[in-house]
mmCIF file of C-alpha atoms (C1' of nucleotides) in Angstrom:
data_model
loop_
_atom_site.group_PDB
_atom_site.id
_atom_site.type_symbol
_atom_site.label_atom_id
_atom_site.label_comp_id
_atom_site.label_asym_id
_atom_site.label_seq_id
_atom_site.Cartn_x
_atom_site.Cartn_y
_atom_site.Cartn_z
ATOM 1 C CA MET A 243 -26.562 12.593 -10.531
ATOM 2 C CA LYS A 244 -29.119 13.210 -7.844
ATOM 3 C CA PHE A 245 -31.057 16.206 -6.695
ATOM 4 C CA SER A 246 -30.550 17.100 -3.048
ATOM 5 C CA THR A 247 -33.228 17.198 -0.401
ATOM 6 C CA LYS A 248 -33.147 20.972 -0.763
ATOM 7 C CA ALA A 249 -34.577 20.704 -4.246
ATOM 8 C CA ARG A 250 -36.986 17.920 -3.383
ATOM 9 C CA TYR A 251 -38.337 19.351 -0.163
ATOM 10 C CA GLY A 252 -38.362 22.894 -1.470
ATOM 11 C CA LEU A 253 -40.355 21.922 -4.522
ATOM 12 C CA ARG A 254 -42.862 20.046 -2.402
ATOM 13 C CA ALA A 255 -43.263 23.085 -0.193
ATOM 14 C CA MET A 256 -43.920 25.223 -3.244
ATOM 15 C CA VAL A 257 -46.560 22.795 -4.471
ATOM 16 C CA GLU A 258 -48.193 23.051 -1.061
ATOM 17 C CA LEU A 259 -48.272 26.827 -1.419
ATOM 18 C CA ALA A 260 -49.758 26.460 -4.880
ATOM 19 C CA LEU A 261 -52.549 24.238 -3.564
ATOM 20 C CA ASN A 262 -53.286 26.909 -0.982
ATOM 21 C CA TYR A 263 -52.872 29.786 -3.418
ATOM 22 C CA LYS A 264 -56.264 31.395 -2.836
ATOM 23 C CA ASN A 265 -56.316 30.950 0.938
ATOM 24 C CA GLY A 266 -53.706 33.326 2.268
ATOM 25 C CA PRO A 267 -50.364 32.513 3.862
ATOM 26 C CA LEU A 268 -49.315 29.061 4.945
ATOM 27 C CA SER A 269 -46.888 28.707 7.849
ATOM 28 C CA VAL A 270 -43.768 26.609 7.777
ATOM 29 C CA LYS A 271 -45.265 24.597 10.594
ATOM 30 C CA VAL A 272 -48.276 23.596 8.541
ATOM 31 C CA ILE A 273 -46.259 22.878 5.417
ATOM 32 C CA SER A 274 -43.799 20.778 7.380
ATOM 33 C CA GLU A 275 -46.633 18.755 8.865
ATOM 34 C CA ARG A 276 -48.426 18.231 5.594
ATOM 35 C CA GLN A 277 -45.252 17.302 3.787
ATOM 36 C CA ASP A 278 -43.509 15.553 6.655
ATOM 37 C CA ILE A 279 -40.386 17.669 6.548
ATOM 38 C CA SER A 280 -38.422 18.950 9.537
ATOM 39 C CA GLU A 281 -39.716 22.374 10.438
ATOM 40 C CA ALA A 282 -36.340 23.944 11.153
ATOM 41 C CA TYR A 283 -34.857 22.562 7.972
ATOM 42 C CA LEU A 284 -37.734 23.680 5.804
ATOM 43 C CA GLU A 285 -37.410 27.154 7.263
ATOM 44 C CA GLN A 286 -33.964 27.355 5.745
ATOM 45 C CA LEU A 287 -35.216 26.309 2.359
ATOM 46 C CA MET A 288 -37.767 29.086 2.266
ATOM 47 C CA ALA A 289 -35.036 31.734 2.449
ATOM 48 C CA PRO A 290 -33.639 31.248 -1.074
ATOM 49 C CA LEU A 291 -37.159 30.907 -2.466
ATOM 50 C CA THR A 292 -38.062 34.247 -0.931
ATOM 51 C CA ARG A 293 -34.802 35.807 -2.071
ATOM 52 C CA HIS A 294 -35.531 34.764 -5.637
ATOM 53 C CA LYS A 295 -39.022 36.236 -5.372
ATOM 54 C CA LEU A 296 -40.809 32.953 -5.922
ATOM 55 C CA ALA A 297 -42.425 33.140 -2.494
ATOM 56 C CA LYS A 298 -42.984 35.999 -0.082
ATOM 57 C CA SER A 299 -43.347 35.951 3.669
ATOM 58 C CA VAL A 300 -45.826 37.456 6.084
ATOM 59 C CA ARG A 301 -44.428 37.725 9.585
ATOM 60 C CA GLY A 302 -46.197 37.464 12.882
ATOM 61 C CA ALA A 303 -49.245 35.556 13.981
ATOM 62 C CA TYR A 304 -51.337 34.158 11.149
ATOM 63 C CA GLY A 305 -48.374 34.774 8.900
ATOM 64 C CA GLY A 306 -46.558 32.358 6.675
ATOM 65 C CA TYR A 307 -45.611 32.148 3.032
ATOM 66 C CA LEU A 308 -47.400 32.930 -0.203
ATOM 67 C CA LEU A 309 -46.552 32.519 -3.847
ATOM 68 C CA THR A 310 -45.594 35.788 -5.513
ATOM 69 C CA LYS A 311 -47.371 34.805 -8.719
ATOM 70 C CA GLU A 312 -50.098 32.504 -9.894
ATOM 71 C CA PRO A 313 -49.083 28.830 -9.942
ATOM 72 C CA ASN A 314 -49.130 28.748 -13.744
ATOM 73 C CA LYS A 315 -46.573 31.569 -13.842
ATOM 74 C CA ILE A 316 -44.070 29.824 -11.602
ATOM 75 C CA ILE A 317 -41.569 27.679 -13.476
ATOM 76 C CA VAL A 318 -40.292 24.529 -11.803
ATOM 77 C CA GLY A 319 -36.818 25.186 -13.231
ATOM 78 C CA ASP A 320 -36.650 28.511 -11.413
ATOM 79 C CA ILE A 321 -37.522 26.817 -8.135
ATOM 80 C CA ILE A 322 -34.769 24.250 -8.580
ATOM 81 C CA ARG A 323 -32.231 26.903 -9.562
ATOM 82 C CA ALA A 324 -33.163 28.990 -6.540
ATOM 83 C CA LEU A 325 -32.556 26.014 -4.277
ATOM 84 C CA GLU A 326 -29.544 24.365 -5.898
ATOM 85 C CA GLY A 327 -27.925 26.985 -8.064
ATOM 86 C CA PRO A 328 -27.353 26.761 -11.808
ATOM 87 C CA ILE A 329 -28.346 23.523 -13.474
ATOM 88 C CA ALA A 330 -25.122 21.937 -14.652
ATOM 89 C CA PRO A 331 -24.218 18.246 -14.607
ATOM 90 C CA VAL A 332 -20.574 19.302 -14.399
ATOM 91 C CA ASP A 333 -19.162 22.676 -13.377
ATOM 92 C CA CYS A 334 -17.546 23.519 -16.712
ATOM 93 C CA VAL A 335 -20.901 23.784 -18.477
ATOM 94 C CA SER A 336 -22.654 25.972 -15.933
ATOM 95 C CA LYS A 337 -24.341 28.781 -17.818
ATOM 96 C CA ASP A 338 -23.991 31.266 -14.993
ATOM 97 C CA GLU A 339 -20.692 30.407 -13.405
ATOM 98 C CA PRO A 340 -18.757 28.211 -15.814
ATOM 99 C CA ARG A 341 -15.503 26.937 -14.438
ATOM 100 C CA ASP A 342 -12.950 26.812 -17.178
ATOM 101 C CA CYS A 343 -10.803 23.741 -17.172
ATOM 102 C CA GLN A 344 -7.297 23.702 -18.512
ATOM 103 C CA ARG A 345 -7.580 20.488 -20.424
ATOM 104 C CA ALA A 346 -8.071 21.010 -24.120
ATOM 105 C CA ASP A 347 -9.475 17.535 -24.593
ATOM 106 C CA SER A 348 -12.006 18.027 -21.845
ATOM 107 C CA CYS A 349 -13.845 19.391 -24.842
ATOM 108 C CA VAL A 350 -14.225 15.786 -25.949
ATOM 109 C CA THR A 351 -16.789 15.138 -23.281
ATOM 110 C CA LYS A 352 -18.072 18.668 -22.935
ATOM 111 C CA LEU A 353 -20.623 17.984 -25.648
ATOM 112 C CA VAL A 354 -22.134 15.266 -23.498
ATOM 113 C CA TRP A 355 -22.587 17.485 -20.495
ATOM 114 C CA GLU A 356 -23.969 20.334 -22.548
ATOM 115 C CA LYS A 357 -26.591 18.065 -24.019
ATOM 116 C CA VAL A 358 -27.557 16.791 -20.591
ATOM 117 C CA ARG A 359 -27.714 20.297 -19.201
ATOM 118 C CA ASP A 360 -29.957 21.457 -22.016
ATOM 119 C CA ALA A 361 -32.187 18.417 -21.700
ATOM 120 C CA VAL A 362 -32.676 18.939 -17.971
ATOM 121 C CA GLU A 363 -33.297 22.655 -18.350
ATOM 122 C CA ASP A 364 -35.803 22.009 -21.089
ATOM 123 C CA ALA A 365 -37.678 19.506 -18.940
ATOM 124 C CA LEU A 366 -37.746 21.724 -15.856
ATOM 125 C CA ASP A 367 -38.517 24.969 -17.660
ATOM 126 C CA ASN A 368 -41.591 23.529 -19.323
ATOM 127 C CA LEU A 369 -43.352 22.667 -16.115
ATOM 128 C CA THR A 370 -45.212 25.044 -13.830
ATOM 129 C CA LEU A 371 -46.591 24.558 -10.352
ATOM 130 C CA GLU A 372 -50.032 24.448 -11.881
ATOM 131 C CA ASP A 373 -49.025 21.454 -13.982
ATOM 132 C CA LEU A 374 -48.065 19.616 -10.820
ATOM 133 C CA CYS A 375 -51.272 20.498 -9.010
ATOM 134 C CA GLN A 376 -53.355 19.258 -11.910
ATOM 135 C CA ASN A 377 -51.357 16.091 -11.906
ATOM 136 C CA LEU A 378 -52.216 15.601 -8.263
ATOM 137 C CA THR A 379 -55.941 16.036 -8.563
ATOM 138 C CA SER A 380 -56.165 13.779 -11.601
ATOM 139 C CA GLN A 381 -54.278 11.103 -9.725
ATOM 140 C CA ASP A 382 -56.542 11.369 -6.713
ATOM 141 C CA THR A 383 -59.490 10.213 -8.763
ATOM 142 C CA THR A 384 -57.733 7.059 -9.826
ATOM 143 C CA GLY A 385 -57.793 5.905 -6.227
ATOM 144 C CA LYS A 386 -54.257 5.255 -4.953
ATOM 145 C CA MET B 290 -27.359 17.557 -9.612
ATOM 146 C CA LYS B 291 -23.809 16.746 -10.630
ATOM 147 C CA PHE B 292 -22.106 13.779 -12.162
ATOM 148 C CA SER B 293 -19.283 12.366 -10.071
ATOM 149 C CA THR B 294 -15.676 12.094 -11.124
ATOM 150 C CA LYS B 295 -16.342 8.427 -11.715
ATOM 151 C CA ALA B 296 -18.609 9.271 -14.628
ATOM 152 C CA ARG B 297 -16.426 12.081 -15.894
ATOM 153 C CA TYR B 298 -13.083 10.316 -15.667
ATOM 154 C CA GLY B 299 -14.488 7.009 -16.806
ATOM 155 C CA LEU B 300 -16.045 8.541 -19.879
ATOM 156 C CA ARG B 301 -12.798 10.298 -20.739
ATOM 157 C CA ALA B 302 -10.957 7.010 -20.404
ATOM 158 C CA MET B 303 -13.427 5.361 -22.747
ATOM 159 C CA VAL B 304 -12.944 8.130 -25.297
ATOM 160 C CA GLU B 305 -9.212 7.543 -25.062
ATOM 161 C CA LEU B 306 -9.791 3.859 -25.800
ATOM 162 C CA ALA B 307 -11.988 4.817 -28.725
ATOM 163 C CA LEU B 308 -9.278 7.023 -30.187
ATOM 164 C CA ASN B 309 -6.887 4.104 -29.912
ATOM 165 C CA TYR B 310 -9.411 1.561 -31.120
ATOM 166 C CA LYS B 311 -7.332 0.171 -33.987
ATOM 167 C CA ASN B 312 -4.042 0.096 -32.121
ATOM 168 C CA GLY B 313 -4.418 -2.641 -29.508
ATOM 169 C CA PRO B 314 -4.655 -2.295 -25.745
ATOM 170 C CA LEU B 315 -3.952 0.884 -23.841
ATOM 171 C CA SER B 316 -2.667 0.618 -20.286
ATOM 172 C CA VAL B 317 -4.139 2.464 -17.346
ATOM 173 C CA LYS B 318 -0.808 4.184 -16.971
ATOM 174 C CA VAL B 319 -0.956 5.670 -20.451
ATOM 175 C CA ILE B 320 -4.603 6.665 -20.170
ATOM 176 C CA SER B 321 -3.993 8.276 -16.806
ATOM 177 C CA GLU B 322 -1.113 10.282 -18.237
ATOM 178 C CA ARG B 323 -2.982 11.402 -21.332
ATOM 179 C CA GLN B 324 -6.061 12.311 -19.372
ATOM 180 C CA ASP B 325 -4.331 13.520 -16.225
ATOM 181 C CA ILE B 326 -6.174 11.204 -13.876
ATOM 182 C CA SER B 327 -4.714 9.376 -10.867
ATOM 183 C CA GLU B 328 -3.549 5.960 -11.989
ATOM 184 C CA ALA B 329 -4.789 4.045 -8.945
ATOM 185 C CA TYR B 330 -8.147 5.768 -9.068
ATOM 186 C CA LEU B 331 -8.640 5.167 -12.762
ATOM 187 C CA GLU B 332 -7.834 1.520 -12.218
ATOM 188 C CA GLN B 333 -10.909 1.286 -10.047
ATOM 189 C CA LEU B 334 -13.097 2.881 -12.658
ATOM 190 C CA MET B 335 -12.090 0.333 -15.259
ATOM 191 C CA ALA B 336 -13.538 -2.494 -13.166
ATOM 192 C CA PRO B 337 -17.224 -1.628 -13.639
ATOM 193 C CA LEU B 338 -16.628 -0.858 -17.312
ATOM 194 C CA THR B 339 -15.130 -4.293 -17.771
ATOM 195 C CA ARG B 340 -17.855 -5.920 -15.733
ATOM 196 C CA HIS B 341 -20.477 -4.348 -17.981
ATOM 197 C CA LYS B 342 -18.590 -5.577 -21.043
ATOM 198 C CA LEU B 343 -17.920 -2.145 -22.411
ATOM 199 C CA ALA B 344 -14.166 -2.653 -22.136
ATOM 200 C CA LYS B 345 -12.056 -5.786 -21.797
ATOM 201 C CA SER B 346 -8.648 -6.217 -20.262
ATOM 202 C CA VAL B 347 -5.454 -7.841 -21.439
ATOM 203 C CA ARG B 348 -3.154 -8.714 -18.580
ATOM 204 C CA GLY B 349 0.597 -8.831 -18.499
ATOM 205 C CA ALA B 350 3.246 -6.843 -20.309
ATOM 206 C CA TYR B 351 1.970 -4.824 -23.253
ATOM 207 C CA GLY B 352 -1.501 -5.367 -21.890
ATOM 208 C CA GLY B 353 -4.150 -2.827 -21.044
ATOM 209 C CA TYR B 354 -7.747 -2.187 -22.015
ATOM 210 C CA LEU B 355 -9.678 -2.398 -25.255
ATOM 211 C CA LEU B 356 -13.207 -1.552 -26.262
ATOM 212 C CA THR B 357 -15.379 -4.619 -26.692
ATOM 213 C CA LYS B 358 -17.163 -3.088 -29.678
ATOM 214 C CA GLU B 359 -16.630 -0.437 -32.298
ATOM 215 C CA PRO B 360 -16.882 3.108 -30.943
ATOM 216 C CA ASN B 361 -20.107 3.713 -32.837
ATOM 217 C CA LYS B 362 -21.691 0.750 -31.063
ATOM 218 C CA ILE B 363 -20.901 1.980 -27.571
ATOM 219 C CA ILE B 364 -23.603 4.162 -26.070
ATOM 220 C CA VAL B 365 -22.568 6.947 -23.729
ATOM 221 C CA GLY B 366 -25.581 6.227 -21.521
ATOM 222 C CA ASP B 367 -24.362 2.679 -20.942
ATOM 223 C CA ILE B 368 -20.973 3.992 -19.863
ATOM 224 C CA ILE B 369 -22.527 6.370 -17.371
ATOM 225 C CA ARG B 370 -24.861 3.706 -16.000
ATOM 226 C CA ALA B 371 -21.958 1.289 -15.602
ATOM 227 C CA LEU B 372 -20.076 3.872 -13.589
ATOM 228 C CA GLU B 373 -22.835 5.503 -11.559
ATOM 229 C CA GLY B 374 -25.719 3.059 -11.569
ATOM 230 C CA PRO B 375 -29.200 3.759 -12.877
ATOM 231 C CA ILE B 376 -29.888 7.263 -14.088
ATOM 232 C CA ALA B 377 -32.352 8.729 -11.639
ATOM 233 C CA PRO B 378 -32.456 12.296 -10.326
ATOM 234 C CA VAL B 379 -34.161 10.923 -7.218
ATOM 235 C CA ASP B 380 -34.260 7.351 -5.965
ATOM 236 C CA CYS B 381 -38.002 6.836 -6.282
ATOM 237 C CA VAL B 382 -37.896 7.078 -10.092
ATOM 238 C CA SER B 383 -35.002 4.719 -10.673
ATOM 239 C CA LYS B 384 -36.028 2.340 -13.433
ATOM 240 C CA ASP B 385 -33.963 -0.554 -12.100
ATOM 241 C CA GLU B 386 -34.149 -0.161 -8.365
ATOM 242 C CA PRO B 387 -37.007 2.194 -7.559
ATOM 243 C CA ARG B 388 -37.322 2.989 -3.912
ATOM 244 C CA ASP B 389 -40.954 3.279 -3.006
ATOM 245 C CA CYS B 390 -41.784 6.138 -0.740
ATOM 246 C CA GLN B 391 -44.657 6.060 1.657
ATOM 247 C CA ARG B 392 -45.954 9.485 0.934
ATOM 248 C CA ALA B 393 -48.946 9.482 -1.364
ATOM 249 C CA ASP B 394 -48.438 13.084 -2.354
ATOM 250 C CA SER B 395 -44.832 12.507 -3.258
ATOM 251 C CA CYS B 396 -46.582 11.691 -6.485
ATOM 252 C CA VAL B 397 -47.058 15.409 -6.875
ATOM 253 C CA THR B 398 -43.444 15.919 -7.720
ATOM 254 C CA LYS B 399 -42.745 12.499 -9.129
ATOM 255 C CA LEU B 400 -43.764 13.731 -12.558
ATOM 256 C CA VAL B 401 -40.942 16.253 -12.455
ATOM 257 C CA TRP B 402 -38.279 13.695 -11.695
ATOM 258 C CA GLU B 403 -39.595 11.270 -14.265
ATOM 259 C CA LYS B 404 -39.384 13.915 -16.946
ATOM 260 C CA VAL B 405 -35.848 14.790 -15.944
ATOM 261 C CA ARG B 406 -34.853 11.153 -15.875
ATOM 262 C CA ASP B 407 -36.259 10.556 -19.345
ATOM 263 C CA ALA B 408 -34.646 13.700 -20.719
ATOM 264 C CA VAL B 409 -31.223 12.720 -19.404
ATOM 265 C CA GLU B 410 -31.539 9.158 -20.629
ATOM 266 C CA ASP B 411 -32.601 10.346 -24.039
ATOM 267 C CA ALA B 412 -29.622 12.674 -24.277
ATOM 268 C CA LEU B 413 -27.096 10.076 -23.143
ATOM 269 C CA ASP B 414 -28.516 7.183 -25.118
ATOM 270 C CA ASN B 415 -28.305 9.061 -28.380
ATOM 271 C CA LEU B 416 -24.582 9.602 -28.224
ATOM 272 C CA THR B 417 -21.874 7.073 -29.023
ATOM 273 C CA LEU B 418 -18.163 7.190 -28.444
ATOM 274 C CA GLU B 419 -17.725 7.776 -32.141
ATOM 275 C CA ASP B 420 -19.802 10.939 -31.902
ATOM 276 C CA LEU B 421 -17.420 12.257 -29.287
ATOM 277 C CA CYS B 422 -14.324 11.377 -31.285
ATOM 278 C CA GLN B 423 -15.690 13.154 -34.329
ATOM 279 C CA ASN B 424 -16.458 16.137 -32.200
ATOM 280 C CA LEU B 425 -12.833 16.219 -31.087
ATOM 281 C CA THR B 426 -11.283 16.165 -34.532
ATOM 282 C CA SER B 427 -13.650 18.786 -35.880
ATOM 283 C CA GLN B 428 -12.877 21.050 -32.960
ATOM 284 C CA ASP B 429 -9.142 20.690 -33.503
ATOM 285 C CA THR B 430 -9.404 22.397 -36.857
ATOM 286 C CA THR B 431 -11.030 25.450 -35.384
ATOM 287 C CA GLY B 432 -7.837 26.334 -33.561
ATOM 288 C CA LYS B 433 -7.897 26.866 -29.799
ATOM 289 C "C1'" DA C 143 -48.949 45.572 27.739
ATOM 290 C "C1'" DA C 144 -48.361 40.896 27.610
ATOM 291 C "C1'" DT C 145 -48.707 36.821 25.064
ATOM 292 C "C1'" DT C 146 -48.471 34.045 21.264
ATOM 293 C "C1'" DA C 147 -47.417 32.864 16.625
ATOM 294 C "C1'" DT C 148 -44.695 33.495 13.234
ATOM 295 C "C1'" DT C 149 -40.472 34.615 10.190
ATOM 296 C "C1'" DC C 150 -35.372 35.636 10.278
ATOM 297 C "C1'" DC C 151 -30.614 34.720 11.095
ATOM 298 C "C1'" DT C 152 -26.578 32.279 12.252
ATOM 299 C "C1'" DA C 153 -23.799 28.908 14.277
ATOM 300 C "C1'" DC C 154 -23.102 24.238 15.215
ATOM 301 C "C1'" DT C 155 -22.970 19.074 14.337
ATOM 302 C "C1'" DA C 156 -23.619 14.311 12.843
ATOM 303 C "C1'" DT C 157 -23.594 11.500 8.914
ATOM 304 C "C1'" DT C 158 -22.597 10.286 4.525
ATOM 305 C "C1'" DT C 159 -20.430 10.554 0.214
ATOM 306 C "C1'" DC C 160 -16.529 11.517 -2.639
ATOM 307 C "C1'" DA C 161 -12.182 11.103 -4.258
ATOM 308 C "C1'" DC C 162 -8.753 9.252 -3.697
ATOM 309 C "C1'" DT C 163 -4.212 6.244 -1.616
ATOM 310 C "C1'" DA C 164 -2.025 1.983 -0.561
ATOM 311 C "C1'" DG C 165 -0.729 -2.542 -0.814
ATOM 312 C "C1'" DA C 166 -0.930 -7.332 -1.581
ATOM 313 C "C1'" DG C 167 -2.042 -10.703 -5.067
ATOM 314 C "C1'" DT C 168 -2.499 -12.679 -9.950
ATOM 315 C "C1'" DA C 169 -1.604 -13.249 -14.820
ATOM 316 C "C1'" DT C 170 1.269 -12.840 -18.903
ATOM 317 C "C1'" DA C 171 4.683 -11.407 -22.387
ATOM 318 C "C1'" DA C 172 9.432 -11.071 -23.312
ATOM 319 C "C1'" DT D 252 12.301 -15.167 -14.298
ATOM 320 C "C1'" DT D 253 11.551 -10.615 -14.398
ATOM 321 C "C1'" DA D 254 9.064 -6.640 -15.508
ATOM 322 C "C1'" DT D 255 4.628 -5.117 -16.720
ATOM 323 C "C1'" DA D 256 0.240 -5.202 -16.403
ATOM 324 C "C1'" DC D 257 -4.534 -5.981 -14.287
ATOM 325 C "C1'" DT D 258 -7.388 -7.408 -9.759
ATOM 326 C "C1'" DC D 259 -9.156 -6.823 -5.346
ATOM 327 C "C1'" DT D 260 -9.954 -4.849 -0.963
ATOM 328 C "C1'" DA D 261 -9.259 -1.951 2.841
ATOM 329 C "C1'" DG D 262 -8.335 2.455 4.612
ATOM 330 C "C1'" DT D 263 -8.557 7.707 4.811
ATOM 331 C "C1'" DG D 264 -9.008 12.846 4.549
ATOM 332 C "C1'" DA D 265 -11.898 16.359 3.049
ATOM 333 C "C1'" DA D 266 -16.069 18.099 1.658
ATOM 334 C "C1'" DA D 267 -20.911 18.152 1.149
ATOM 335 C "C1'" DT D 268 -25.355 16.938 2.943
ATOM 336 C "C1'" DA D 269 -28.908 17.080 6.026
ATOM 337 C "C1'" DG D 270 -30.096 18.382 9.518
ATOM 338 C "C1'" DT D 271 -30.439 20.859 15.049
ATOM 339 C "C1'" DA D 272 -30.637 24.573 18.018
ATOM 340 C "C1'" DG D 273 -31.409 28.974 19.846
ATOM 341 C "C1'" DG D 274 -32.284 33.627 19.931
ATOM 342 C "C1'" DA D 275 -33.924 38.111 17.769
ATOM 343 C "C1'" DA D 276 -37.468 40.600 15.169
ATOM 344 C "C1'" DT D 277 -42.277 41.278 13.923
ATOM 345 C "C1'" DA D 278 -47.246 41.225 14.045
ATOM 346 C "C1'" DA D 279 -51.880 39.853 15.612
ATOM 347 C "C1'" DT D 280 -54.670 38.728 19.645
ATOM 348 C "C1'" DT D 281 -56.169 39.183 24.272
#
DNA sequence: AATTATTCCTACTATTTCACTAGAGTATAA
DNA sequence: TTATACTCTAGTGAAATAGTAGGAATAATT
């Protein structure tokens, strides 16, 4: 029950964009350095984020990526879904692409997975990039 | 962000034991037939459940597995943890075996994973095997 | 016009994890 | 003493993960 590096790295990249929100585009190179993520790999992660209109790109020199909205309008859950697909601890309870299973008594445990799915969605959909940025700055003052 | 077959099959096996709670041990063979799970594979899943004292075994003819407690005393979260280890969407927020990461600003996203972890634990720790059994019987009456 | 910095696109690959299978050994009831 | 179970460990095939690599397109700078 782990999130992949796609979700983890991609989210960190988005936080980096949020921190830079007022300063124009940030290149993959810079993000990858600041966040210590492989440049080529991070490039791939930006594609789904752009496709889902969470970030937009500016090509050419001095280009890079920008958020499409203010940090407080960007939901962490949407970032994760863009990177990993629908949030579902097991395929049969995926809201978007449920996979129906033959077994009648799979319903016995379905309740469990539905509750987990809802709990995770609730947690992720009530956090914005701004929340994370605030968390960072408040932690900085505590000194390590 | 998926649960493995270990968690899914193992939980289904435990529900099967709960349904049979008053009738003595249930063999892996029977469980595997009722739940349509490979016998040899399910055998392996019973080991951690036994080790964590959620089930106990009776060897020899007419043997099998039993719950160690009443279904309403067995927490779904404990079953999942026995089968998959600590509930943690990323390693750094594992309550038992946290893996410390060097990156100071990993803290930026740590909040996210902690919230997810807590949400999942809360969901799983507030369900017992009895809850699932009741869910089954009530669903049976709805037809389908 | 050439150069440089950037995103875009796609194919490839190494590693790891998952989901089993297989078989030999041990305990126990009938 | 035999059949029925659990116990333990090693092996394996397929799939997913986590990247690498390279070239084409685009835009600003010189």
